[in-house]
Short mmCIF file of the C-alpha atoms (twelve columns), coordinates in Angstrom:
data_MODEL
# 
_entry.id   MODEL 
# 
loop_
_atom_site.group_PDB 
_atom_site.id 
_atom_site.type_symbol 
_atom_site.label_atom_id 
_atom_site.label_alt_id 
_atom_site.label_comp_id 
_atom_site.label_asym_id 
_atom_site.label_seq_id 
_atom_site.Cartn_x 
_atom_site.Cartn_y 
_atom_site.Cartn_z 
_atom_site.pdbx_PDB_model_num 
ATOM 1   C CA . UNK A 1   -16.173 4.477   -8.623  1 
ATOM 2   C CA . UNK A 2   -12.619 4.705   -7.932  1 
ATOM 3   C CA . UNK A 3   -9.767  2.117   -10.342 1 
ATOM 4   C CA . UNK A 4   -6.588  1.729   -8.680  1 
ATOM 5   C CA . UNK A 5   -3.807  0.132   -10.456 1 
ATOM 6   C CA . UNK A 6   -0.456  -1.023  -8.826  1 
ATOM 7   C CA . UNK A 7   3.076   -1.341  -10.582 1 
ATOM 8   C CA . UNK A 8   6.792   -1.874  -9.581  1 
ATOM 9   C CA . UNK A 9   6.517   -4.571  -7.975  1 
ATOM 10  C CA . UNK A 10  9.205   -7.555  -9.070  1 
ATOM 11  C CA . UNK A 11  12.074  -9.905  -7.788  1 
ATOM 12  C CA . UNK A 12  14.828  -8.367  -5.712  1 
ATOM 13  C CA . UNK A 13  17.579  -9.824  -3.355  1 
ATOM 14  C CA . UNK A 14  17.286  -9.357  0.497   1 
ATOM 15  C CA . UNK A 15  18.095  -5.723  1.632   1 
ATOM 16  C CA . UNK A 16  17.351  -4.473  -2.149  1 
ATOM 17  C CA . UNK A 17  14.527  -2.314  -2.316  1 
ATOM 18  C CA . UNK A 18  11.694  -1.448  -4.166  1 
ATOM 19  C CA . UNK A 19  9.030   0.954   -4.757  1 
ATOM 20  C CA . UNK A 20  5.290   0.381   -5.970  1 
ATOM 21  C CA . UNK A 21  3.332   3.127   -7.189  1 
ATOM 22  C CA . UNK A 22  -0.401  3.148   -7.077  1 
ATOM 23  C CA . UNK A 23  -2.088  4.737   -9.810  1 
ATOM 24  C CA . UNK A 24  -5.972  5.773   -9.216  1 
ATOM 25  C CA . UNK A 25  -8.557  6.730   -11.752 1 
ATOM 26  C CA . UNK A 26  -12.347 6.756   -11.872 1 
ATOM 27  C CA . UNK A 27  -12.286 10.257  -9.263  1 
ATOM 28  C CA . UNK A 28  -9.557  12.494  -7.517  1 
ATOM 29  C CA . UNK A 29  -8.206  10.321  -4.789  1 
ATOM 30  C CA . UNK A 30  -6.898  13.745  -2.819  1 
ATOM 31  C CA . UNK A 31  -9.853  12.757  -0.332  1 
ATOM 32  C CA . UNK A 32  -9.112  9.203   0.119   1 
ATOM 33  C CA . UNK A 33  -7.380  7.541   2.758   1 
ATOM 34  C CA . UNK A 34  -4.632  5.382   1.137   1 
ATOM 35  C CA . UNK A 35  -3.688  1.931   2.214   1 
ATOM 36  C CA . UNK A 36  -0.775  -0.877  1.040   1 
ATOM 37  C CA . UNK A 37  -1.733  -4.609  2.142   1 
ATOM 38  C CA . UNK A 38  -0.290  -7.456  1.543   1 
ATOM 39  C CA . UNK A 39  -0.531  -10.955 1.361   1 
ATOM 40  C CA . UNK A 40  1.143   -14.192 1.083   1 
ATOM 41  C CA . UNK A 41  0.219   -17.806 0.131   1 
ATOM 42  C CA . UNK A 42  -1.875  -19.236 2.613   1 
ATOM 43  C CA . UNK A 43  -1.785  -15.927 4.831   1 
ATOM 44  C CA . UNK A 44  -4.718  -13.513 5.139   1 
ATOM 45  C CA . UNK A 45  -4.751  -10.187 3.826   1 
ATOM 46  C CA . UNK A 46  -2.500  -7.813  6.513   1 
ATOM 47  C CA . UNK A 47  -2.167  -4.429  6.549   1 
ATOM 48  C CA . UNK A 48  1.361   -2.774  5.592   1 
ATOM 49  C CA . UNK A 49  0.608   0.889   6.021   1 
ATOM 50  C CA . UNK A 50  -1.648  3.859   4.804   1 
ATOM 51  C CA . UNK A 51  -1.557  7.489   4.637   1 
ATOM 52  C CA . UNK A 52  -4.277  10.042  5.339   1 
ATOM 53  C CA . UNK A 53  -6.113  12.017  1.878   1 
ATOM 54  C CA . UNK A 54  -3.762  15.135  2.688   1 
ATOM 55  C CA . UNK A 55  -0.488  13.067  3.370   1 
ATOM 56  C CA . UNK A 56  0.248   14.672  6.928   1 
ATOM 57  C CA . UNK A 57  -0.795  11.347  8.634   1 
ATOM 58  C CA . UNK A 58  0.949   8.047   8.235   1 
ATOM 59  C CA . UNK A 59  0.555   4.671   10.110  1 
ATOM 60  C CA . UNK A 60  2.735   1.587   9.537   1 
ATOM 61  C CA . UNK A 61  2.841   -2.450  10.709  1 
ATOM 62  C CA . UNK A 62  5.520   -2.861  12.865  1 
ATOM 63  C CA . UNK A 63  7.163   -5.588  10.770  1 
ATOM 64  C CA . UNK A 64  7.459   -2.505  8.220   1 
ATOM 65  C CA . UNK A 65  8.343   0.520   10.664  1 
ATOM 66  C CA . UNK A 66  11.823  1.802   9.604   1 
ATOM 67  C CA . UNK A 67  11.775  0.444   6.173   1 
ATOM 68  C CA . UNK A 68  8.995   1.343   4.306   1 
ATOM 69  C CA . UNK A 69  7.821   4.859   3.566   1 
ATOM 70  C CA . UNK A 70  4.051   5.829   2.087   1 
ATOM 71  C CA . UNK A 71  3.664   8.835   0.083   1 
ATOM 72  C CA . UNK A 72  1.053   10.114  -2.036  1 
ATOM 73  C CA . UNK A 73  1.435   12.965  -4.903  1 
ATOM 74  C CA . UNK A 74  -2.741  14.189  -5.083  1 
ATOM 75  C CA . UNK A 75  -2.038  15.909  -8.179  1 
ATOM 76  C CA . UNK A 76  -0.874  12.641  -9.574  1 
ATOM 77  C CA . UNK A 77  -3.855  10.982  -8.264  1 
ATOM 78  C CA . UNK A 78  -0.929  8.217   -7.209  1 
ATOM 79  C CA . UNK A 79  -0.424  6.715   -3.504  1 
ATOM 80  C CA . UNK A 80  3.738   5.059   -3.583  1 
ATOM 81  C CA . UNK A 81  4.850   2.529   -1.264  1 
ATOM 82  C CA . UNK A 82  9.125   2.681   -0.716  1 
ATOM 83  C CA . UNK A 83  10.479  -0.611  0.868   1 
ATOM 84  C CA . UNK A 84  14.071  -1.063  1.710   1 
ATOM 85  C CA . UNK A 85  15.924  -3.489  3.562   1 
ATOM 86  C CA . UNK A 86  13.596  -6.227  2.307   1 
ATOM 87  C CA . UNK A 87  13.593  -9.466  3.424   1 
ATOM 88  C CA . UNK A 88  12.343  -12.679 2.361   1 
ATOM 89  C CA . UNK A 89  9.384   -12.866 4.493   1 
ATOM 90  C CA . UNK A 90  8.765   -9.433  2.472   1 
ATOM 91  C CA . UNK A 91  6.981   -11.311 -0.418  1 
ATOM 92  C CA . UNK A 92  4.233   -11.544 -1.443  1 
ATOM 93  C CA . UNK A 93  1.227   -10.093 -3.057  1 
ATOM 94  C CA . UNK A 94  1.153   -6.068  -2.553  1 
ATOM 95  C CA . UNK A 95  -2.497  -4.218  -2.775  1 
ATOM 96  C CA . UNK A 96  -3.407  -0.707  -2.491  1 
ATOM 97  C CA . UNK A 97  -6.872  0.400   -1.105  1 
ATOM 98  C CA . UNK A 98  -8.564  3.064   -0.372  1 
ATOM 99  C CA . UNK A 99  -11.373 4.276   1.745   1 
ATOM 100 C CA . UNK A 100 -13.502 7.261   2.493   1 
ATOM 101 C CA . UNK A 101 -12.591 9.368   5.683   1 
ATOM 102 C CA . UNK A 102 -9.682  10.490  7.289   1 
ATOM 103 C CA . UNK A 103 -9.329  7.357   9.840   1 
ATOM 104 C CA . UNK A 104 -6.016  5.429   8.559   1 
ATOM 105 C CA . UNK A 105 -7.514  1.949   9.356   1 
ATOM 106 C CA . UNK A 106 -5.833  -1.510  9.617   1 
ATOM 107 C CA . UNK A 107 -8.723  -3.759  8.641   1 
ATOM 108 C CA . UNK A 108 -9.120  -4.643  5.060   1 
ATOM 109 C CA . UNK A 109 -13.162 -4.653  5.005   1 
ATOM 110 C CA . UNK A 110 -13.010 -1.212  5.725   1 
ATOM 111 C CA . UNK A 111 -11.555 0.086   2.345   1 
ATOM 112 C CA . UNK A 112 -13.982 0.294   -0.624  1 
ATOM 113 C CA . UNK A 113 -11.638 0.102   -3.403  1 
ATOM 114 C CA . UNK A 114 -8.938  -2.344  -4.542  1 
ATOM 115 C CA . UNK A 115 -6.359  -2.649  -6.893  1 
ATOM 116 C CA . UNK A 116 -5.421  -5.996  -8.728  1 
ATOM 117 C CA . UNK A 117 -2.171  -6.179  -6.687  1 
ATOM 118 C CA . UNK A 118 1.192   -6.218  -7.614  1 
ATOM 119 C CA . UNK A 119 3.473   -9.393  -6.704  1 
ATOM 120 C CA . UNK A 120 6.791   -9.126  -4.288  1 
ATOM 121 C CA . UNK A 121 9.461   -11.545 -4.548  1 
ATOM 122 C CA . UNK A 122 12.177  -11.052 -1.854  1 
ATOM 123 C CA . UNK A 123 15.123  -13.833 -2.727  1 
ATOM 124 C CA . UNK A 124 17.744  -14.874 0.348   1 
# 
């Protein structure tokens, strides 16, 4: 069983930025495959980005190419999500996940474990 808990997130103007950290417990997550959702009222669950258990693979949205950066510190046990330039249709609710494997995948069903999520207000 793995416990993931995320933090940072908050209420920042547009083009502030913002960094969530996902903190994971329960077993080592160096052989996880990380991923940051999100999701806003009365949207479903999308995916953000995720980064491969030894951190030389990353994959991002395209709404978040250029902006947002994963990283992931194994010794840590902690997976980090850096967003700049943010922009209102930014917010929302920000989740971290993780699944078995070494296949960065966009659909939510596929990860295992969740975090309670971490909220993302983005003000104009």
């Amino acid at each position: 069983q793995v416990q993931l808990v995320e933090s940072g997130g908050g209420l920042v103007q547009a083009g502030g930025s913002l960094r969530l950290s996902c903190a994971a417990s329960g077993r080592p997550n160096s052989r996880y495959t990380m991923g940051w959702f999100r999701q806003a009222p009365g949207k479903e669950r999308e995916f953000v980005g995720g980064i491969s258990w030894s951190g030389g693979g990353t994959d991002y949205a395209d709404s978040v190419k250029g902006r947002f950066t994963i990283s992931r510190d194994n010794a840590k046990n902690t997976v980090y999500l850096q967003m700049n330039s943010l922009k209102p249709e930014d917010t929302a609710v920000y989740y971290c996940a993780a699944r078995g494997g070494a296949i960065i995948n966009w659909s939510p069903g596929e990860y295992f474990y969740w975090g309670q999520g971490t909220q993302v207000t983005v003000s104009s």
